[in-house]
Amino acid sequence: MFLRSLLLSCVALGVLGSSPGDNLLVLTVATEETDGFRRFQRSAQCFNYKVKVLGHGEEWHGDGQKVRLLKTALEQHADNEDLVILFTESYDTVLASSPAELLKKFKQTKKAAAYPERRLEPKYPSVREGKRFLGSTAFIGYAPYLHKLLADWDGADDVSDQLFYTKIFLDPVKREKINITLDHRCRIFQNLQGSEGDVVLKFENGRVRGRNMVYDTLPVLIHGNGPSKLLMNYLGNYIPRVWTFETGCVICDEGLRSLDGLKTDDSFPLVVVGVFIEQPTPFLSEFFKRLNNLQYPKKRIQLYIANHEPHHQKHVETFLQVHSSEYINVKYVGPEEAPNFAEARNAGMDICRQNPECEYYFSIDVQVVLKNASVLRTLIEQNKSIIAPMVSRIQDLWSNFWGALSPDGFYARSEDYIDIVQRQRVGIWNVPYITNVYLVKGSVLRKALSLYDLFHSGSLDPDMAFCDNLRRKGVFMFVTNRQLFGHILTLENYKTAHLHNDLWQIFQNIQDWKEKYIHPNHTFALKGKLIESPCPDVYWFPLFTETACDELVEEMENYGQWSGGNNQDARLQGGYENVPTIDIHMNQISYEKEWQKFLLDFVAPITEKMFPGYYTQAQFDLAFVVRYKPDEQPSLVPHHDASTFTINVALNSVGKDYEGGGCKFLRYNCSITAPRKGWALMHPGRLTHYHEGLPTTKGTRYIAVSFVDP
């Protein structure tokens, strides 16, 4: 038979009082306040248990210390025959139901279980059903009987409490005298060690309980030690909580820290923000814009930026040149001096650890897109030792947390992982692994996590090593999905061969690409609004942002090989231009696939709306950027386009960058002489819309042209 660490119940005859709360006292030993202890306290408060904590502030010496403290505490209750006392561990235990249910089951209890030394196993009484062995995690009984149980204790603080209780139980005379029985069927006590597969969550009537499937019981107290601590943390996400599918999980008492009453910026907590760049990452300029726009006083933020990627040196320096003076302090470690990834993260965390005024350390990797500007305040107000805002890849289950671990310490999918990522279950979740973005209390860094090197553990990667060290220290990691915070970029296939590499991210990170490059009013055009018709069957609508226009022009000028249309460049596309222009084709900069997706996603829906009954896959033979200069090629003679329809996007501003220019449709004697930067002209390409490019008289004009469905 496998030995199982289960729970002892001391049962004595007596009469329960009329008011359960008045007749019950919970005693526990906690020399320090850990996350596990605070979880136990919240569960006790949730059900209105009276709890007395023994040994608070004492130095810990061993399990025998618990017996000594309990024996002393019982002296004052030795003659109170009506008082029921529950003694329990608190670091890895939660109460799952009310004192009334506990006392009712206590009065009815006849069986339980425990874990002895193996040599004592044959001495245990046999049972017909249920757990056979005793454990010292928790027990309950009338005060006089518990006093008798501990009367003979004279052991040292470092000896085994469990062996002491086991020997008493195995002595037939003492067992009979004290009237000890065991909770064999886990009606009151459930220990998870060795029984992880026995317990499931039961959702019913707005409450969550742990259910023992083997005995069909609902334990009142659940304990998870050793390897079962991870399961205990998982169950603790739900027990005790109020649950509805409309509002998600809400813990009874979060112990929130409000920042609303702070009247001046100087009264806000000081935060060290660690920013980590470990590989080429798209949209880095946008990351720094979001960092600068956090809704938190900059004079209460100290920045630490560790950049391992030379390609991003210019992005960091541009940000610091403009904004570094706004922060209380800035430390930048560039690629030439940056230590390895683990050391860089250790150093950032230590900046907060060494500063007594630092109340929080906020770590963020640049691939995290935090759209919620109040994220820092929100995390601080949750008042957790370590908490991460839940972010995931768009339309993917890849996130910054794990719901469970495999036996070898790597990823395992928890039963609720998908629901949490998709926000079908909403709350704050105790998880075994977080990464990419999280907030740590400075007080925790200076106490429980005072060890400098938190990002090494065997051969584990730095993020896994960090979480492994936290679990070993008993520091809980939380993730919250109560709000939408943002997402994680996909970094695969990000190349740095171009001037503006973000332009190529339309496949990997289309949402971020869209926000950077597509005009904010384009969504109105998709609904048929903001579409103008300056000439018959010519439609004018917002398409590109100014950034898109500027970067596309700069990309072409950086490539630099401008040429006419009836040459090798055009034939590479399989087509030709009726009238040659000074241009660079999209295929020359390896942008034809990206350009087609852009046309398909952002132009085709408008085409189909404005030309009912026509559907397009946005195929093209020719797509290029044209440059007009007075001394190079100022205009274009009348011509038809080799297309079903043409898209012509103005890439710079008339009056500011150039003078003259525009387009005239000869059949209708209709001209557009003031094209708007980022707006697209869409018109039929053949038969009706014979047109010419009007002369550019000053400066340089750029347009992006696509002959679609040739």
XYZ file of C-alpha atoms in Angstrom:
710
model
C 0.000 0.000 0.000
C 1.246 3.479 -0.851
C 1.715 5.722 2.171
C -0.258 8.962 1.871
C 0.226 12.183 3.828
C -3.312 12.819 4.999
C -4.925 14.442 7.973
C -5.488 13.708 11.654
C -8.794 14.439 13.348
C -9.045 14.271 17.136
C -12.680 13.600 17.952
C -14.201 13.641 21.430
C -17.743 13.355 22.667
C -19.444 16.600 23.621
C -22.247 18.991 22.808
C -21.868 21.675 20.122
C -22.883 25.173 21.137
C -25.727 27.083 19.551
C -23.427 29.623 17.877
C -20.741 27.819 15.863
C -18.470 30.818 15.618
C -18.405 31.264 19.390
C -17.468 27.622 19.979
C -14.617 27.395 17.476
C -11.073 28.740 17.544
C -8.519 28.210 14.777
C -4.886 28.053 15.864
C -1.998 28.143 13.409
C 1.742 28.717 13.525
C 3.290 31.311 11.198
C 6.636 32.812 12.109
C 6.495 35.075 9.042
C 3.866 36.373 6.658
C 4.210 34.596 3.336
C 1.942 34.664 0.306
C 0.633 31.271 1.396
C -0.177 32.580 4.859
C -2.002 35.580 3.408
C -4.032 33.227 1.209
C -4.982 31.197 4.301
C -5.948 34.380 6.147
C -8.168 35.495 3.258
C -9.955 32.158 3.247
C -10.502 32.377 7.010
C -11.823 35.926 6.734
C -14.083 34.922 3.883
C -15.915 32.442 6.133
C -15.588 34.440 9.381
C -13.290 32.067 11.252
C -11.626 33.280 14.432
C -7.896 32.709 13.939
C -5.062 33.077 16.428
C -1.549 33.052 14.981
C 1.205 31.544 17.122
C 4.912 32.278 16.857
C 4.659 35.387 14.697
C 8.055 37.062 14.468
C 9.946 34.139 16.018
C 12.937 32.569 14.332
C 12.017 29.216 12.811
C 13.790 26.148 14.225
C 11.711 23.165 13.176
C 8.424 21.261 13.344
C 8.731 20.609 17.067
C 8.363 24.352 17.554
C 4.746 24.078 16.389
C 3.979 21.554 19.133
C 5.621 23.713 21.790
C 3.690 26.807 20.717
C 0.411 24.910 20.548
C 0.940 23.310 23.961
C 1.484 26.734 25.498
C -1.576 28.200 23.776
C -3.801 25.353 24.997
C -3.018 25.978 28.657
C -5.606 28.752 28.914
C -8.310 26.587 27.295
C -7.633 23.325 29.130
C -10.902 23.426 31.093
C -13.202 24.800 28.376
C -15.186 21.694 27.464
C -17.381 23.520 24.930
C -14.538 25.033 22.885
C -13.565 23.261 19.679
C -10.072 24.003 18.445
C -8.856 23.496 14.899
C -5.084 23.430 14.539
C -3.774 23.708 11.006
C -0.840 24.587 8.821
C -1.276 27.933 7.111
C 1.420 28.328 4.440
C -0.127 25.824 2.043
C -3.698 25.473 3.301
C -7.084 27.036 2.574
C -10.432 26.813 4.312
C -13.152 25.887 1.853
C -16.346 26.222 3.863
C -17.976 27.703 6.956
C -17.424 27.042 10.656
C -20.960 25.609 10.803
C -20.147 22.915 8.238
C -16.816 22.185 9.893
C -18.397 21.704 13.311
C -21.224 19.595 11.931
C -18.798 17.246 10.214
C -16.563 17.215 13.285
C -19.446 15.991 15.422
C -20.190 13.254 12.884
C -16.579 12.258 12.134
C -15.563 8.680 12.782
C -12.653 8.210 10.367
C -9.514 9.917 8.839
C -5.877 9.241 7.760
C -2.157 9.941 8.299
C 1.460 9.388 7.251
C 3.888 7.587 9.601
C 7.419 6.424 9.369
C 7.470 3.294 7.212
C 8.614 1.133 10.111
C 5.425 2.077 11.952
C 3.094 1.132 9.095
C 2.299 -2.408 10.372
C 1.128 -0.980 13.702
C -1.675 1.072 12.127
C -5.216 -0.183 12.648
C -6.687 -1.541 9.432
C -9.693 0.208 7.880
C -12.425 -1.128 5.617
C -12.541 2.038 3.485
C -10.512 5.175 3.073
C -7.090 6.452 4.063
C -5.273 4.528 6.749
C -2.424 6.745 7.932
C -1.987 9.851 10.061
C -0.571 13.267 9.230
C 0.073 16.259 11.454
C -1.004 19.018 9.084
C -4.338 19.650 10.767
C -6.538 18.244 13.514
C -9.633 19.279 15.396
C -10.969 18.484 18.836
C -12.341 19.828 22.084
C -9.820 21.919 23.981
C -9.436 19.572 27.009
C -8.715 16.586 24.778
C -6.147 18.479 22.717
C -4.552 19.593 25.957
C -4.250 15.918 26.961
C -2.836 15.112 23.515
C 0.082 17.485 24.048
C 0.548 16.957 27.776
C 3.581 14.686 27.390
C 5.423 16.829 24.872
C 8.953 17.734 25.993
C 10.761 17.539 22.662
C 13.139 20.004 21.059
C 12.030 22.475 18.387
C 13.845 20.610 15.627
C 12.267 17.166 16.109
C 9.355 15.717 14.119
C 5.882 16.721 15.247
C 4.338 14.089 13.011
C 6.287 11.267 14.664
C 5.118 12.532 18.059
C 1.452 12.417 17.038
C 1.921 9.088 15.253
C 3.307 7.370 18.354
C 0.389 8.603 20.442
C -2.100 7.338 17.883
C -0.432 3.948 17.641
C -0.541 3.506 21.421
C -3.919 1.757 21.976
C -4.199 3.036 25.533
C -3.508 6.685 24.669
C -5.664 6.497 21.550
C -8.600 5.276 23.616
C -7.983 7.705 26.478
C -7.844 10.767 24.216
C -10.481 9.328 21.903
C -8.632 9.828 18.604
C -10.030 8.734 15.264
C -9.012 9.512 11.700
C -10.892 11.251 8.877
C -10.469 8.312 6.504
C -12.852 9.626 3.804
C -11.616 13.245 3.746
C -14.894 14.766 4.902
C -13.062 17.501 6.817
C -9.423 17.314 5.767
C -7.974 16.815 2.299
C -4.251 16.509 1.795
C -3.222 16.639 -1.850
C 0.156 14.957 -1.567
C -0.212 11.546 -3.155
C -3.866 12.232 -3.940
C -3.597 14.816 -6.714
C -5.868 12.829 -9.006
C -8.588 12.457 -6.386
C -9.685 16.097 -6.209
C -11.598 18.147 -8.777
C -13.309 21.517 -8.683
C -17.055 21.613 -8.223
C -18.887 24.745 -9.411
C -22.331 25.075 -7.915
C -24.676 27.854 -6.798
C -22.098 30.590 -7.201
C -19.536 28.750 -5.056
C -16.499 26.633 -5.775
C -15.551 23.574 -3.723
C -12.885 20.933 -3.961
C -14.532 17.542 -4.369
C -12.893 14.220 -3.521
C -14.007 11.981 -6.359
C -12.955 8.778 -4.630
C -15.191 9.237 -1.585
C -17.619 11.833 -3.014
C -16.877 14.256 -0.187
C -16.435 18.017 0.060
C -13.490 18.670 2.405
C -13.575 21.781 4.571
C -9.815 22.244 4.744
C -7.433 21.542 1.848
C -3.681 21.212 2.242
C -0.995 20.825 -0.406
C 2.632 20.330 0.541
C 5.724 19.213 -1.331
C 5.098 18.521 -5.023
C 1.370 19.048 -4.509
C 1.887 22.754 -3.760
C 1.319 23.588 -7.430
C -2.056 21.865 -7.311
C -2.775 23.682 -4.066
C -2.013 26.983 -5.777
C -4.306 26.026 -8.649
C -7.181 25.127 -6.312
C -6.485 28.297 -4.345
C -7.421 30.294 -7.436
C -10.999 29.165 -6.922
C -11.333 28.294 -3.233
C -12.724 30.280 -1.566
C -14.193 32.468 -4.266
C -17.529 33.565 -5.575
C -17.967 32.434 -9.165
C -20.328 33.394 -11.936
C -19.835 33.001 -15.652
C -20.923 36.614 -16.107
C -18.368 38.227 -13.792
C -15.732 35.537 -13.467
C -13.901 34.807 -10.235
C -13.808 37.374 -7.455
C -11.718 36.652 -4.393
C -13.289 37.496 -1.036
C -10.677 40.040 0.005
C -7.996 41.292 -2.315
C -6.400 43.693 0.157
C -6.177 46.332 -2.569
C -3.884 49.350 -2.446
C -5.643 52.410 -3.810
C -3.705 55.239 -5.459
C -6.769 57.423 -5.963
C -6.185 59.480 -2.815
C -2.697 60.597 -3.797
C -2.845 64.328 -4.446
C 0.633 65.050 -5.816
C 2.988 63.232 -8.154
C 5.621 63.054 -5.412
C 3.310 60.915 -3.276
C 3.209 58.079 -5.798
C 5.346 54.983 -5.115
C 8.800 55.041 -6.684
C 9.065 52.456 -9.475
C 12.153 51.149 -11.236
C 11.172 50.162 -14.787
C 13.474 47.621 -16.424
C 13.303 47.484 -20.243
C 14.944 44.537 -22.006
C 15.884 44.260 -25.683
C 17.337 40.831 -26.369
C 16.746 40.359 -30.109
C 15.579 42.284 -33.186
C 12.024 43.356 -32.460
C 9.502 45.114 -34.715
C 7.733 48.348 -33.837
C 10.294 49.413 -31.240
C 9.611 53.107 -31.772
C 5.970 52.423 -30.943
C 7.067 50.575 -27.790
C 8.872 53.660 -26.535
C 5.892 55.860 -27.360
C 3.702 53.631 -25.188
C 6.314 53.606 -22.429
C 6.391 57.378 -22.439
C 2.588 57.526 -22.386
C 2.130 55.394 -19.268
C -0.323 57.088 -16.930
C 2.152 57.364 -14.088
C 4.260 60.326 -12.905
C 7.598 60.174 -14.722
C 9.325 61.806 -11.772
C 8.480 58.647 -9.811
C 9.978 56.350 -12.447
C 13.615 55.320 -12.689
C 14.482 53.748 -16.050
C 16.905 50.900 -16.632
C 17.301 49.881 -20.282
C 19.408 46.861 -21.239
C 19.872 46.584 -25.000
C 21.675 43.567 -26.478
C 20.785 44.354 -30.101
C 22.968 46.815 -32.092
C 20.216 47.249 -34.669
C 18.090 48.999 -32.036
C 20.738 51.390 -30.754
C 19.253 54.222 -32.824
C 15.743 53.608 -31.473
C 16.871 53.766 -27.850
C 19.045 56.813 -28.377
C 16.253 58.668 -30.180
C 13.914 58.017 -27.257
C 16.482 59.030 -24.631
C 17.482 62.212 -26.453
C 13.917 63.459 -26.281
C 12.597 62.027 -23.007
C 15.396 61.021 -20.608
C 15.208 64.311 -18.686
C 11.559 63.635 -17.828
C 12.439 60.670 -15.585
C 13.955 60.754 -12.115
C 16.931 58.757 -13.356
C 17.941 56.755 -16.424
C 20.567 54.042 -16.798
C 21.213 52.717 -20.279
C 23.396 49.677 -20.957
C 24.111 49.386 -24.692
C 25.072 46.377 -26.835
C 28.803 46.937 -26.421
C 28.630 46.678 -22.621
C 25.448 44.712 -21.917
C 26.067 41.556 -19.818
C 24.388 38.273 -20.684
C 20.614 38.100 -20.482
C 20.488 36.716 -16.940
C 23.004 39.198 -15.552
C 21.232 42.112 -17.222
C 17.993 41.144 -15.503
C 19.705 40.572 -12.160
C 21.242 44.036 -12.412
C 17.897 45.697 -13.155
C 16.194 44.039 -10.224
C 19.075 44.939 -7.937
C 18.690 48.646 -8.693
C 15.347 48.490 -6.898
C 16.611 46.109 -4.206
C 19.441 48.452 -3.231
C 17.246 51.556 -3.073
C 15.118 51.621 0.114
C 12.772 54.111 -1.540
C 11.995 51.773 -4.456
C 8.573 50.297 -3.770
C 8.135 48.419 -7.050
C 10.155 46.961 -9.884
C 8.390 46.749 -13.245
C 10.077 44.497 -15.812
C 9.024 44.586 -19.451
C 10.417 43.043 -22.618
C 10.024 45.141 -25.747
C 7.965 42.514 -27.588
C 5.114 43.262 -25.164
C 2.562 45.711 -26.568
C 0.897 47.336 -23.560
C -2.148 49.154 -24.921
C -3.518 49.862 -21.443
C -1.768 53.061 -20.333
C -2.931 52.613 -16.716
C -1.321 49.172 -16.419
C 1.273 50.255 -13.851
C -1.296 51.777 -11.518
C -3.583 48.793 -11.963
C -0.884 46.300 -11.001
C 0.217 48.324 -7.971
C -3.358 48.478 -6.713
C -3.632 44.663 -6.735
C -1.093 44.634 -3.879
C 0.548 41.324 -4.782
C 4.168 40.278 -4.258
C 4.568 39.602 -7.976
C 1.849 40.133 -10.561
C 1.793 40.137 -14.357
C -0.790 41.617 -16.716
C -2.038 38.823 -18.967
C -0.939 39.334 -22.572
C -0.962 36.867 -25.444
C -0.312 36.769 -29.145
C -3.270 37.997 -31.164
C -5.609 35.141 -32.097
C -3.221 32.685 -30.466
C -2.963 30.860 -27.139
C 0.697 31.794 -26.665
C 0.808 33.989 -23.552
C 3.121 35.294 -20.827
C 2.124 32.679 -18.224
C 1.755 28.936 -17.739
C -1.185 27.467 -15.882
C 0.666 24.305 -14.841
C 4.029 22.547 -14.959
C 4.978 19.136 -16.265
C 6.742 16.725 -13.866
C 10.104 17.872 -15.265
C 9.283 21.537 -14.657
C 8.350 22.592 -18.182
C 5.074 23.742 -19.728
C 1.848 21.874 -19.104
C -1.628 23.124 -19.989
C -3.924 23.579 -17.026
C -7.629 22.821 -17.302
C -8.490 26.530 -17.204
C -5.614 27.917 -19.311
C -7.606 28.512 -22.499
C -10.505 30.076 -20.591
C -8.117 32.483 -18.866
C -6.297 33.471 -22.063
C -9.604 33.994 -23.864
C -11.025 35.789 -20.786
C -13.889 33.366 -20.364
C -12.760 33.237 -16.744
C -11.736 36.586 -15.327
C -9.786 37.204 -12.158
C -6.363 37.098 -10.551
C -4.638 33.745 -10.903
C -1.827 32.124 -8.944
C 0.373 30.508 -11.608
C 3.741 28.702 -11.627
C 5.366 30.711 -14.416
C 5.263 34.275 -15.752
C 7.485 36.067 -18.233
C 7.924 39.178 -20.412
C 6.130 41.670 -18.135
C 5.523 41.733 -14.373
C 5.580 43.926 -11.267
C 7.549 42.971 -8.131
C 7.281 44.609 -4.722
C 10.535 46.192 -3.603
C 9.983 44.879 -0.071
C 9.856 41.336 -1.456
C 13.159 41.899 -3.287
C 14.764 43.055 -0.067
C 13.424 40.153 2.026
C 12.222 36.901 0.457
C 14.145 37.580 -2.775
C 17.235 39.184 -1.301
C 19.478 36.739 -3.183
C 21.034 38.742 -6.036
C 21.149 35.985 -8.637
C 17.524 35.076 -9.304
C 17.940 34.371 -13.021
C 20.167 31.309 -12.777
C 19.024 27.831 -11.769
C 20.889 24.894 -13.231
C 20.659 24.865 -17.007
C 17.304 26.654 -17.184
C 16.742 29.719 -19.340
C 16.686 32.990 -17.347
C 12.888 33.304 -17.290
C 12.390 29.699 -16.175
C 15.198 30.023 -13.634
C 13.554 33.134 -12.176
C 10.226 31.371 -11.709
C 11.919 28.261 -10.340
C 13.651 30.376 -7.692
C 10.374 32.089 -6.812
C 8.619 28.764 -6.342
C 11.441 27.519 -4.139
C 11.143 30.654 -2.011
C 7.379 30.236 -1.696
C 6.711 33.587 -3.402
C 3.454 33.431 -5.340
C 3.278 34.621 -8.946
C -0.030 36.050 -10.088
C -1.429 36.980 -13.469
C -4.483 39.192 -13.893
C -6.850 39.247 -16.850
C -9.413 41.566 -15.264
C -8.629 44.170 -17.889
C -7.403 44.064 -21.462
C -3.730 44.986 -21.297
C -2.314 44.295 -24.740
C -0.568 41.518 -26.589
C 2.784 39.974 -27.503
C 4.487 40.482 -30.844
C 5.569 37.573 -32.990
C 9.327 37.824 -33.477
C 9.811 34.911 -35.862
C 11.066 35.834 -39.328
C 11.794 39.444 -38.393
C 14.581 40.609 -40.667
C 16.734 43.727 -40.397
C 17.983 43.982 -43.973
C 15.874 47.040 -44.844
C 15.792 50.626 -43.696
C 12.255 50.362 -42.284
C 11.817 46.698 -41.456
C 8.406 47.148 -39.827
C 6.893 47.591 -43.300
C 7.456 43.861 -43.853
C 5.469 42.821 -40.739
C 2.043 42.727 -42.369
C 1.943 38.920 -42.195
C 3.470 38.324 -38.754
C 1.990 41.234 -36.773
C -0.824 42.654 -38.851
C -2.589 44.439 -35.978
C 0.504 46.445 -35.101
C 1.255 46.978 -38.786
C -2.242 48.329 -39.283
C -2.013 50.696 -36.328
C 1.279 52.100 -37.532
C 0.597 52.326 -41.249
C -3.152 52.465 -41.973
C -4.930 55.807 -41.654
C -7.065 55.965 -38.479
C -10.084 57.021 -40.561
C -9.794 54.075 -42.917
C -12.421 52.189 -40.884
C -14.955 54.871 -41.861
C -14.118 54.301 -45.510
C -14.792 50.584 -45.050
C -18.307 51.565 -43.953
C -18.797 53.745 -47.025
C -18.119 56.982 -45.150
C -15.393 59.562 -45.850
C -15.239 58.370 -49.453
C -15.252 61.304 -51.825
C -15.894 61.238 -55.582
C -14.070 64.220 -57.123
C -14.639 62.877 -60.666
C -17.043 60.302 -62.126
C -16.164 56.790 -60.898
C -13.076 58.167 -59.155
C -13.033 57.548 -55.434
C -10.850 59.261 -52.886
C -10.403 57.850 -49.358
C -7.909 57.807 -46.451
C -5.514 54.873 -46.619
C -1.986 55.473 -45.244
C -0.690 57.222 -42.139
C 1.973 59.874 -42.556
C 4.456 57.393 -41.111
C 3.627 54.871 -43.834
C 4.096 57.509 -46.524
C 7.393 58.744 -45.101
C 8.858 55.282 -44.572
C 7.870 54.056 -48.022
C 9.518 57.094 -49.630
C 12.619 56.715 -47.463
C 12.783 52.996 -48.265
C 12.739 53.732 -51.996
C 15.289 56.515 -51.759
C 17.496 54.267 -49.644
C 17.285 51.613 -52.392
C 18.066 54.367 -54.847
C 17.818 52.586 -58.204
C 15.241 54.836 -59.900
C 14.530 54.023 -63.546
C 11.957 54.158 -66.359
C 9.075 51.706 -66.683
C 9.721 49.977 -70.063
C 12.853 48.250 -68.884
C 14.065 45.197 -67.022
C 12.469 46.363 -63.750
C 8.982 46.225 -65.239
C 9.573 42.944 -67.068
C 10.578 41.363 -63.759
C 6.923 41.817 -62.801
C 5.676 40.185 -65.990
C 4.100 43.358 -67.377
C 4.895 46.812 -68.678
C 3.952 50.448 -68.238
C 2.204 52.117 -71.163
C 4.096 55.305 -70.375
C 7.481 55.031 -68.635
C 8.002 56.810 -65.325
C 10.882 57.376 -62.939
C 10.075 54.651 -60.450
C 11.097 51.754 -58.234
C 8.946 48.627 -58.314
C 7.800 46.745 -55.220
C 9.511 43.591 -56.444
C 12.847 45.409 -56.508
C 12.736 45.802 -52.732
C 11.158 42.315 -52.265
C 7.837 43.815 -51.201
C 5.400 42.373 -53.743
C 3.822 39.749 -51.390
C 3.370 42.285 -48.627
C 1.917 44.812 -51.064
C -0.622 42.339 -52.381
C -1.783 41.514 -48.838
C -2.092 45.238 -48.176
C -4.252 45.639 -51.289
C -6.346 42.592 -50.440
C -6.990 43.557 -46.818
C -7.358 47.324 -47.024
C -8.219 48.262 -50.624
C -10.245 45.361 -52.032
C -13.148 45.777 -49.517
C -13.578 49.400 -50.607
C -13.302 48.465 -54.274
C -16.082 45.915 -53.890
C -18.234 48.438 -52.016
C -17.847 51.184 -54.611
C -18.094 48.875 -57.655
C -20.941 46.498 -56.700
C -20.758 43.048 -58.252
C -17.004 43.222 -58.791
C -14.728 41.024 -56.705
C -10.954 41.098 -56.683
C -8.076 39.051 -55.342
C -5.846 42.131 -55.743
C -3.533 40.513 -58.256
C -1.139 42.903 -59.967
C 1.677 42.900 -62.478
C 2.838 46.417 -61.714
C 3.125 48.202 -58.370
C 5.698 50.931 -57.905
C 6.554 54.293 -56.393
C 6.871 57.148 -58.900
C 9.049 60.219 -58.392
C 8.267 63.504 -60.141
C 10.768 66.379 -60.275
C 10.746 69.494 -62.456
C 14.261 68.734 -63.732
C 13.801 64.948 -63.972
C 10.286 63.931 -65.005
C 7.734 66.577 -64.051
C 4.602 65.077 -65.638
C 3.077 62.144 -67.480
C 1.448 62.216 -70.912
C -2.163 61.018 -71.353
C -2.521 57.238 -71.148
C -4.604 54.260 -70.071
C -3.403 52.018 -67.243
C -2.876 48.310 -67.830
C -5.361 47.430 -65.090
C -8.984 46.783 -64.226
C -8.636 49.437 -61.556
C -5.767 51.606 -60.361
C -4.756 52.772 -56.916
C -2.753 55.988 -56.685
C -1.618 57.043 -53.184
C -0.070 60.453 -52.484
C 3.081 59.932 -50.375
C 3.890 63.552 -49.570
C 2.162 66.913 -49.243
C 1.437 69.460 -51.948
C 2.443 72.971 -50.914
C 4.858 71.627 -48.303
C 7.011 69.178 -50.231
C 6.254 70.164 -53.793
C 4.109 72.428 -55.982
C 1.963 71.547 -58.971
C 1.170 67.926 -59.762
C -2.143 66.155 -59.695
C -4.160 64.054 -62.103
C -6.535 65.015 -64.941
C -9.180 62.675 -66.413
C -9.580 63.906 -69.962
C -12.929 62.238 -70.805
C -14.564 64.157 -67.952
C -12.326 67.254 -68.061
C -11.916 66.732 -64.321
C -8.705 67.380 -62.399
C -7.532 66.628 -58.849
C -4.858 69.202 -58.139
C -4.435 68.976 -54.364
C -3.924 65.308 -53.492
C -3.899 64.621 -49.763
C -0.951 62.799 -48.241
C -1.928 59.221 -47.408
C -5.207 59.353 -49.362
C -5.792 56.994 -52.268
C -7.377 57.731 -55.651
C -9.134 54.657 -57.052
C -10.400 54.625 -60.631
C -11.000 52.215 -63.543
C -7.852 51.522 -65.514
C -9.051 50.939 -69.087
C -11.404 52.468 -71.668
C -13.056 55.319 -69.742
C -10.444 56.895 -67.494
C -7.849 58.164 -69.907
C -5.691 60.451 -67.740
C -2.473 62.407 -67.454
C -0.083 63.443 -64.681
C -0.043 67.228 -64.279
C 3.367 68.941 -64.107
C 5.244 69.188 -60.803
C 6.688 72.689 -60.812
C 8.741 72.695 -57.613
C 10.146 70.140 -55.169
C 9.690 66.377 -55.420
C 6.409 64.530 -55.600
C 6.018 60.826 -54.729
C 3.050 58.555 -55.431
C 2.496 54.820 -54.964
C 0.759 53.252 -57.975
C -0.823 49.806 -58.337
C -2.290 48.358 -61.524
C -4.676 45.801 -60.041
C -6.220 42.853 -61.911
C -4.336 43.442 -65.174
